[in-house]
Coordinates of C-alpha atoms in Angstrom, one line a residue:
M1 CA -8.9 9.4 27.7
K2 CA -5.3 10.6 27.9
K3 CA -3.7 11.6 24.7
G4 CA -2.1 8.7 22.9
Y5 CA -3.8 6.1 25.2
F6 CA -6.5 3.6 24.7
G7 CA -7.8 3.1 28.2
D8 CA -4.8 2.2 30.3
F9 CA -2.7 1.2 27.2
G10 CA -0.5 3.1 24.7
G11 CA 1.6 6.2 25.5
Q12 CA 5.1 7.2 24.5
F13 CA 7.8 5.3 26.5
V14 CA 10.8 6.2 24.4
A15 CA 14.2 7.8 24.7
E16 CA 14.3 11.6 24.6
L17 CA 16.0 11.4 21.2
L18 CA 12.8 9.9 19.7
I19 CA 10.5 12.6 20.9
P20 CA 11.2 15.1 18.1
P21 CA 10.3 12.8 15.2
L22 CA 7.3 11.5 17.1
R23 CA 6.0 15.0 17.6
E24 CA 6.6 15.8 14.0
L25 CA 4.6 12.6 13.0
E26 CA 1.8 13.5 15.5
H27 CA 1.6 17.0 13.8
A28 CA 1.5 15.3 10.4
L29 CA -1.3 12.9 11.5
E30 CA -3.4 15.9 12.7
T31 CA -2.8 18.3 9.8
I32 CA -1.7 16.4 6.7
V33 CA -3.6 13.1 6.8
P34 CA -7.1 14.7 7.2
S35 CA -6.5 17.3 4.4
P36 CA -8.6 16.9 1.2
E37 CA -5.5 16.9 -0.9
F38 CA -3.9 14.0 1.0
Q39 CA -7.1 12.0 1.2
A40 CA -7.8 12.4 -2.5
E41 CA -4.4 11.2 -3.4
F42 CA -4.5 8.3 -0.9
S43 CA -7.9 7.1 -2.2
A44 CA -6.6 7.2 -5.8
L45 CA -3.6 5.1 -4.8
L46 CA -5.8 2.5 -3.0
R47 CA -8.1 2.3 -6.0
D48 CA -5.7 2.4 -8.9
Y49 CA -2.5 0.9 -7.4
V50 CA -3.8 -1.5 -4.7
G51 CA -6.9 -2.6 -6.6
R52 CA -9.5 -1.7 -3.9
K53 CA -12.2 -2.4 -3.1
S54 CA -11.1 -5.9 -2.2
P55 CA -14.0 -8.4 -2.6
L56 CA -16.1 -10.0 0.2
T57 CA -16.2 -13.6 -0.9
H58 CA -18.8 -16.2 0.2
C59 CA -17.5 -19.7 0.9
P60 CA -20.2 -22.0 -0.4
T61 CA -18.7 -25.4 0.4
L62 CA -17.6 -24.6 3.9
S63 CA -20.8 -22.6 4.6
K64 CA -22.9 -25.7 3.7
E65 CA -20.7 -27.9 6.0
L66 CA -20.7 -25.4 8.9
G67 CA -24.4 -24.5 8.7
F68 CA -23.6 -20.7 8.7
N69 CA -22.3 -18.3 6.1
L70 CA -18.6 -17.8 6.0
W71 CA -17.4 -14.7 4.2
L72 CA -13.8 -13.8 3.5
K73 CA -12.6 -10.2 3.2
R74 CA -10.0 -10.7 0.5
E75 CA -7.0 -8.6 1.5
D76 CA -5.0 -11.4 -0.1
L77 CA -6.0 -10.0 -3.5
N78 CA -4.4 -6.6 -2.9
H79 CA -1.3 -5.7 -4.8
T80 CA 1.7 -7.5 -3.0
G81 CA -0.7 -10.0 -1.5
S82 CA -1.7 -8.7 1.9
H83 CA -3.4 -5.9 3.9
K84 CA 0.0 -4.3 4.6
I85 CA 0.0 -2.3 1.4
N86 CA -2.8 -0.1 2.7
N87 CA -0.7 1.2 5.5
T88 CA 2.6 1.4 3.7
L89 CA 1.2 3.4 0.8
G90 CA -0.4 5.8 3.3
Q91 CA 2.9 6.2 5.2
A92 CA 4.9 6.5 2.0
L93 CA 2.6 9.3 0.8
L94 CA 2.9 10.9 4.2
T95 CA 6.7 10.7 3.9
K96 CA 6.6 12.6 0.6
Y97 CA 4.3 15.3 2.2
M98 CA 6.7 15.6 5.1
G99 CA 9.6 16.2 2.6
K100 CA 11.7 13.2 3.5
P101 CA 13.5 11.1 0.8
A102 CA 13.5 7.7 2.6
M103 CA 11.6 5.2 4.7
L104 CA 12.8 2.5 7.1
T105 CA 10.8 -0.3 8.4
E106 CA 10.9 -3.8 10.1
T107 CA 9.2 -7.0 9.0
G108 CA 8.5 -10.5 10.3
A109 CA 6.8 -12.6 7.7
G110 CA 8.2 -10.2 5.1
M111 CA 4.8 -8.9 3.9
N112 CA 5.3 -5.5 5.5
G113 CA 8.8 -5.4 4.1
V114 CA 7.5 -6.2 0.6
A115 CA 4.7 -3.7 0.9
T116 CA 7.0 -1.0 2.2
A117 CA 9.6 -1.6 -0.5
T118 CA 6.8 -1.5 -3.1
A119 CA 5.3 1.7 -1.8
A120 CA 8.7 3.3 -1.7
R121 CA 9.3 2.3 -5.4
A122 CA 5.9 3.6 -6.3
L123 CA 6.6 7.0 -4.8
D124 CA 10.3 7.2 -5.6
L125 CA 11.6 6.8 -2.0
D126 CA 14.7 5.0 -0.7
C127 CA 13.9 2.0 1.6
I128 CA 15.8 0.1 4.3
V129 CA 14.2 -3.0 5.9
F130 CA 15.3 -4.6 9.3
M131 CA 14.4 -8.3 9.6
G132 CA 15.4 -10.9 12.2
A133 CA 17.9 -13.4 10.8
T134 CA 15.5 -16.3 11.7
D135 CA 12.8 -14.7 9.6
V136 CA 15.2 -14.0 6.8
A137 CA 15.8 -17.7 6.6
R138 CA 12.2 -18.8 6.8
Q139 CA 10.8 -16.1 4.5
S140 CA 13.5 -16.1 1.8
H141 CA 11.0 -15.7 -1.0
N142 CA 9.9 -12.3 0.4
V143 CA 13.6 -11.3 1.0
R144 CA 14.3 -11.8 -2.7
R145 CA 11.2 -9.8 -3.6
M146 CA 12.3 -6.9 -1.4
Q147 CA 15.8 -7.0 -3.0
L148 CA 14.3 -6.9 -6.5
L149 CA 12.3 -3.8 -5.5
G150 CA 15.6 -2.1 -4.5
A151 CA 15.3 -2.2 -0.8
E152 CA 18.3 -2.7 1.5
I153 CA 17.8 -5.7 3.8
V154 CA 19.5 -5.7 7.3
P155 CA 19.4 -9.1 8.9
V156 CA 19.2 -8.7 12.7
Q157 CA 21.3 -11.2 14.7
N158 CA 20.3 -10.1 18.2
G159 CA 18.0 -11.9 20.6
T160 CA 15.6 -14.4 19.1
K161 CA 16.4 -12.9 15.6
T162 CA 12.7 -12.3 15.0
L163 CA 10.3 -9.3 14.7
K164 CA 10.9 -8.0 18.3
D165 CA 14.6 -7.7 17.6
A166 CA 14.0 -6.2 14.2
I167 CA 11.9 -3.4 15.8
N168 CA 14.6 -2.7 18.3
E169 CA 17.2 -2.2 15.6
A170 CA 14.8 -0.1 13.5
L171 CA 14.2 2.2 16.4
R172 CA 17.9 2.6 17.0
Y173 CA 18.5 3.4 13.3
W174 CA 15.6 6.0 13.3
I175 CA 17.3 7.9 16.2
A176 CA 20.3 8.5 14.0
E177 CA 18.5 9.1 10.7
Q178 CA 15.3 10.9 11.8
R179 CA 16.0 14.0 9.7
T180 CA 15.9 12.1 6.4
H181 CA 14.0 8.9 7.2
H182 CA 10.4 8.2 8.2
Y183 CA 9.9 5.0 10.2
C184 CA 7.0 3.2 8.4
F185 CA 5.8 1.2 11.4
G186 CA 4.3 -2.1 10.2
T187 CA 1.6 -2.7 12.7
A188 CA -0.8 -0.9 15.0
A189 CA 1.7 -0.9 17.9
G190 CA 4.6 1.1 19.1
P191 CA 4.7 4.6 20.6
H192 CA 2.0 7.2 20.0
P193 CA 1.0 8.1 17.3
F194 CA 1.8 4.9 15.4
P195 CA -1.1 2.8 16.7
T196 CA -3.6 5.6 15.6
L197 CA -1.7 6.3 12.3
V198 CA -1.7 2.6 11.2
R199 CA -5.3 2.1 12.3
E200 CA -6.3 5.2 10.2
F201 CA -4.7 3.7 7.1
Q202 CA -6.1 0.1 7.7
S203 CA -9.6 1.1 8.7
V204 CA -10.6 1.0 5.0
V205 CA -10.8 -2.8 5.4
G206 CA -13.7 -2.6 8.0
R207 CA -15.4 0.2 6.2
E208 CA -15.6 -1.8 3.0
A209 CA -16.5 -5.0 4.8
R210 CA -19.4 -3.3 6.6
E211 CA -20.7 -1.8 3.4
Q212 CA -20.4 -5.1 1.5
I213 CA -22.1 -7.4 4.0
L214 CA -25.0 -5.0 4.3
E215 CA -25.3 -4.9 0.5
K216 CA -25.1 -8.7 0.2
T217 CA -27.2 -9.8 3.2
G218 CA -29.1 -6.7 4.3
E219 CA -27.8 -7.1 7.9
L220 CA -24.7 -6.7 10.0
P221 CA -22.6 -9.9 10.6
Y222 CA -22.8 -12.1 13.7
A223 CA -19.0 -11.8 14.0
V224 CA -15.8 -10.4 12.5
V225 CA -12.8 -12.6 13.0
A226 CA -9.1 -11.7 12.4
C227 CA -5.7 -13.0 13.5
V228 CA -3.7 -10.8 15.9
G229 CA 0.1 -10.5 16.1
G230 CA 0.8 -6.8 16.4
G231 CA -2.8 -6.4 15.3
S232 CA -3.0 -4.1 12.2
N233 CA -5.3 -6.3 10.1
A234 CA -7.6 -6.9 13.0
I235 CA -7.9 -3.3 14.1
G236 CA -8.5 -2.3 10.5
A237 CA -11.3 -4.9 10.2
F238 CA -12.8 -4.2 13.6
H239 CA -12.8 -0.4 13.7
A240 CA -15.9 0.3 11.6
F241 CA -17.8 -2.3 13.7
V242 CA -16.8 -1.2 17.2
P243 CA -20.0 1.0 17.6
D244 CA -22.2 -2.0 16.4
E245 CA -22.5 -3.8 19.8
S246 CA -24.4 -6.7 18.2
V247 CA -21.3 -7.6 16.2
R248 CA -18.9 -9.9 18.0
L249 CA -15.3 -8.9 17.4
V250 CA -12.9 -11.9 17.7
G251 CA -9.1 -11.6 17.6
V252 CA -7.1 -14.8 17.3
E253 CA -3.7 -15.1 18.9
A254 CA -1.1 -17.8 18.2
A255 CA -0.8 -20.5 20.9
G256 CA 2.4 -21.9 19.4
T257 CA 2.8 -25.6 19.5
G258 CA -0.1 -25.8 22.0
E259 CA 1.3 -27.8 24.9
P260 CA 1.2 -26.2 28.4
G261 CA 4.2 -23.9 28.9
C262 CA 5.2 -23.8 25.3
Y263 CA 6.5 -20.7 23.6
N264 CA 3.5 -18.8 22.0
S265 CA 2.4 -15.4 20.7
A266 CA -0.6 -14.9 22.9
P267 CA 0.1 -11.9 25.2
L268 CA -3.6 -11.0 25.6
N269 CA -4.4 -14.5 26.8
L270 CA -1.2 -15.5 28.6
G271 CA 0.7 -12.2 29.2
S272 CA 0.7 -9.3 31.6
R273 CA 0.9 -5.5 31.5
G274 CA 4.3 -4.0 30.6
V275 CA 6.3 -1.7 28.4
L276 CA 7.8 -2.7 25.1
H277 CA 8.7 -0.7 21.9
G278 CA 7.5 2.5 23.4
Q279 CA 4.0 1.4 24.5
M280 CA 2.2 0.2 27.6
T281 CA 0.5 -3.0 26.5
M282 CA 0.1 -6.7 27.2
L283 CA 3.3 -8.7 26.9
L284 CA 4.9 -12.1 27.3
Q285 CA 7.3 -11.5 30.2
D286 CA 8.6 -13.2 33.3
E287 CA 8.2 -12.0 36.9
D288 CA 11.2 -9.7 36.5
G289 CA 9.8 -8.0 33.4
Q290 CA 12.2 -9.8 31.0
I291 CA 10.5 -10.4 27.6
L292 CA 10.0 -14.0 26.9
P293 CA 10.7 -15.7 23.5
S294 CA 7.6 -15.9 21.3
H295 CA 6.7 -18.5 18.7
S296 CA 4.2 -19.1 15.9
V297 CA 4.4 -21.2 12.8
A298 CA 3.2 -17.9 11.2
A299 CA 6.1 -15.5 11.2
G300 CA 3.8 -12.5 11.1
L301 CA 2.3 -13.4 14.5
D302 CA 5.6 -14.2 16.1
Y303 CA 5.7 -11.2 18.5
P304 CA 5.6 -11.0 22.3
G305 CA 3.4 -7.9 22.5
V306 CA 0.2 -6.6 20.9
G307 CA -1.0 -3.1 19.8
P308 CA -2.4 -1.1 22.7
E309 CA -5.9 -0.6 21.2
H310 CA -6.3 -4.4 21.2
A311 CA -5.3 -4.5 24.9
H312 CA -8.0 -1.9 25.6
L313 CA -10.7 -3.8 23.6
H314 CA -9.7 -6.9 25.5
D315 CA -9.7 -5.1 28.9
S316 CA -13.0 -3.4 28.2
G317 CA -14.7 -6.6 27.0
R318 CA -15.7 -5.1 23.6
A319 CA -13.6 -7.8 21.7
H320 CA -12.9 -11.4 22.5
Y321 CA -9.5 -12.9 21.9
G322 CA -9.1 -16.6 21.5
T323 CA -6.1 -18.8 20.7
V324 CA -5.2 -21.3 17.9
N325 CA -2.1 -23.5 17.9
D326 CA 0.2 -24.3 15.0
A327 CA -1.4 -27.6 14.1
Q328 CA -4.9 -26.2 14.0
A329 CA -3.8 -23.3 11.8
L330 CA -2.1 -25.8 9.4
K331 CA -5.2 -27.9 9.3
A332 CA -7.3 -24.8 8.5
F333 CA -4.9 -23.8 5.7
M334 CA -5.5 -27.2 4.1
T335 CA -9.3 -27.1 4.7
L336 CA -9.8 -23.7 3.1
T337 CA -7.4 -24.5 0.2
R338 CA -9.1 -27.8 -0.6
S339 CA -12.7 -26.6 0.0
E340 CA -12.7 -23.2 -1.7
G341 CA -9.6 -23.0 -3.8
I342 CA -8.3 -20.1 -1.7
M343 CA -4.9 -20.5 -0.1
P344 CA -4.6 -18.3 3.0
A345 CA -1.4 -17.0 4.7
L346 CA -0.6 -19.0 7.8
E347 CA -1.4 -15.8 9.8
S348 CA -4.9 -15.7 8.3
S349 CA -5.2 -19.5 8.8
H350 CA -5.4 -18.8 12.5
A351 CA -8.6 -16.8 12.1
V352 CA -10.1 -19.5 9.8
A353 CA -9.1 -22.1 12.4
W354 CA -10.9 -20.3 15.2
V355 CA -14.1 -20.4 13.1
L356 CA -13.7 -24.1 12.4
E357 CA -12.8 -25.0 16.0
N358 CA -15.8 -22.9 17.4
R359 CA -18.4 -23.9 14.8
D360 CA -20.8 -25.3 17.4
R361 CA -20.9 -21.9 19.2
I362 CA -22.0 -20.0 16.1
P363 CA -25.7 -19.8 15.3
K364 CA -27.0 -21.6 12.3
G365 CA -27.6 -19.2 9.4
A366 CA -25.4 -16.5 10.9
N367 CA -23.0 -14.5 8.8
V368 CA -19.3 -14.6 9.9
I369 CA -16.6 -12.5 8.2
V370 CA -13.0 -13.6 8.4
N371 CA -10.4 -11.0 7.4
L372 CA -8.1 -13.0 5.0
S373 CA -5.1 -10.7 5.6
G374 CA -2.7 -12.3 3.2
R375 CA -2.1 -15.1 0.7
G376 CA -0.3 -18.4 1.4
D377 CA 2.2 -18.7 -1.4
K378 CA 4.8 -17.0 0.8
D379 CA 4.4 -19.9 3.3
M380 CA 5.0 -22.8 0.9
D381 CA 8.4 -23.8 2.4
I382 CA 6.8 -23.9 5.9
I383 CA 3.8 -25.8 4.7
E384 CA 5.9 -28.4 3.0
E385 CA 8.1 -28.7 6.0
H386 CA 5.2 -29.4 8.4
L387 CA 2.7 -31.2 6.1
G388 CA 5.0 -32.8 3.5
A389 CA 3.8 -33.4 0.0
Q390 CA 0.0 -33.6 0.0
P391 CA -2.0 -35.2 -2.9
V392 CA -3.4 -32.5 -5.2
H393 CA -6.7 -34.3 -5.6
G394 CA -9.4 -34.6 -2.9
R395 CA -11.4 -31.7 -1.5
K396 CA -10.9 -31.8 2.3
G397 CA -7.8 -31.4 4.4

């Protein structure tokens, strides 16, 4: 395999001005991250600041209804409410080891921005966050959280004003400020070495889940299911299970509103090969290579590309990638909330929805793990806009 590639995907398709900081980061990944000193400090932060291990929770009501055991890997219970804090604390610690005083990042749903701002505060670093203006409006709660944490928010007015455009602006800023700033990339995408670096920090999710399911059931799961935008929570959940060929790895992309030809966020199912944000991967693009607008009711999935390791897992057949539309995700949000008293993020609701929609294809008595990558309180405005006021009594959505 070529350096920085996963099969045919990955690489470093960037301007020459970005090569020096990427080389510096690659050197840090190879020398600092594996060191006992770094690993000991990172493990202590995950334990004492994030609250790991996150639980593996059985869903008794839904399991009885489905006829198989549904388990949730509870990344929603992490400090700041999502899996993002695993990666941002790792990169914040790396920033300190690299001797830089500040981090920059981008965010879609706001969870990566909140997690980066939090990690920056915890380790006494400055922080600047680029966010599409559309996402600033639909994730105002998280914008306020980032501001309270002392981060500078830069609303991006270009393009579709979503995550893709925020990444473009963040990369431009990094070129000018590379000496003092580390770019804390929020997902397992972008130019090498970011996909590997983010996977390294998120792989704790799958390692814990594998240990926990063996402890609770004595066997490996039938399937591990996770939503995929850029793909950081999914690659973190999948990585420890990749050698276990009996375990089905299922990524769930956002099919948008669902009608034929609608805007969506499903480049693995509906896209083609191309280059975006420094990587060769699967993209939503037209015949001339122009990036198409993406859409998902879940802001964190609203991205026209995907991390290159997912493109490779899809291409090689090791993982399956399905789709779920907005309405199915909203229905799954209500179903899990009413059945188990657990309110998932709309991103995670896509993974729950895939299980509900494919229940007849899953063997009775099987164990299925869904990575619950975040909690749904950040999505209250969107939920109310789409579903209106729902009665608080009653168990099923």
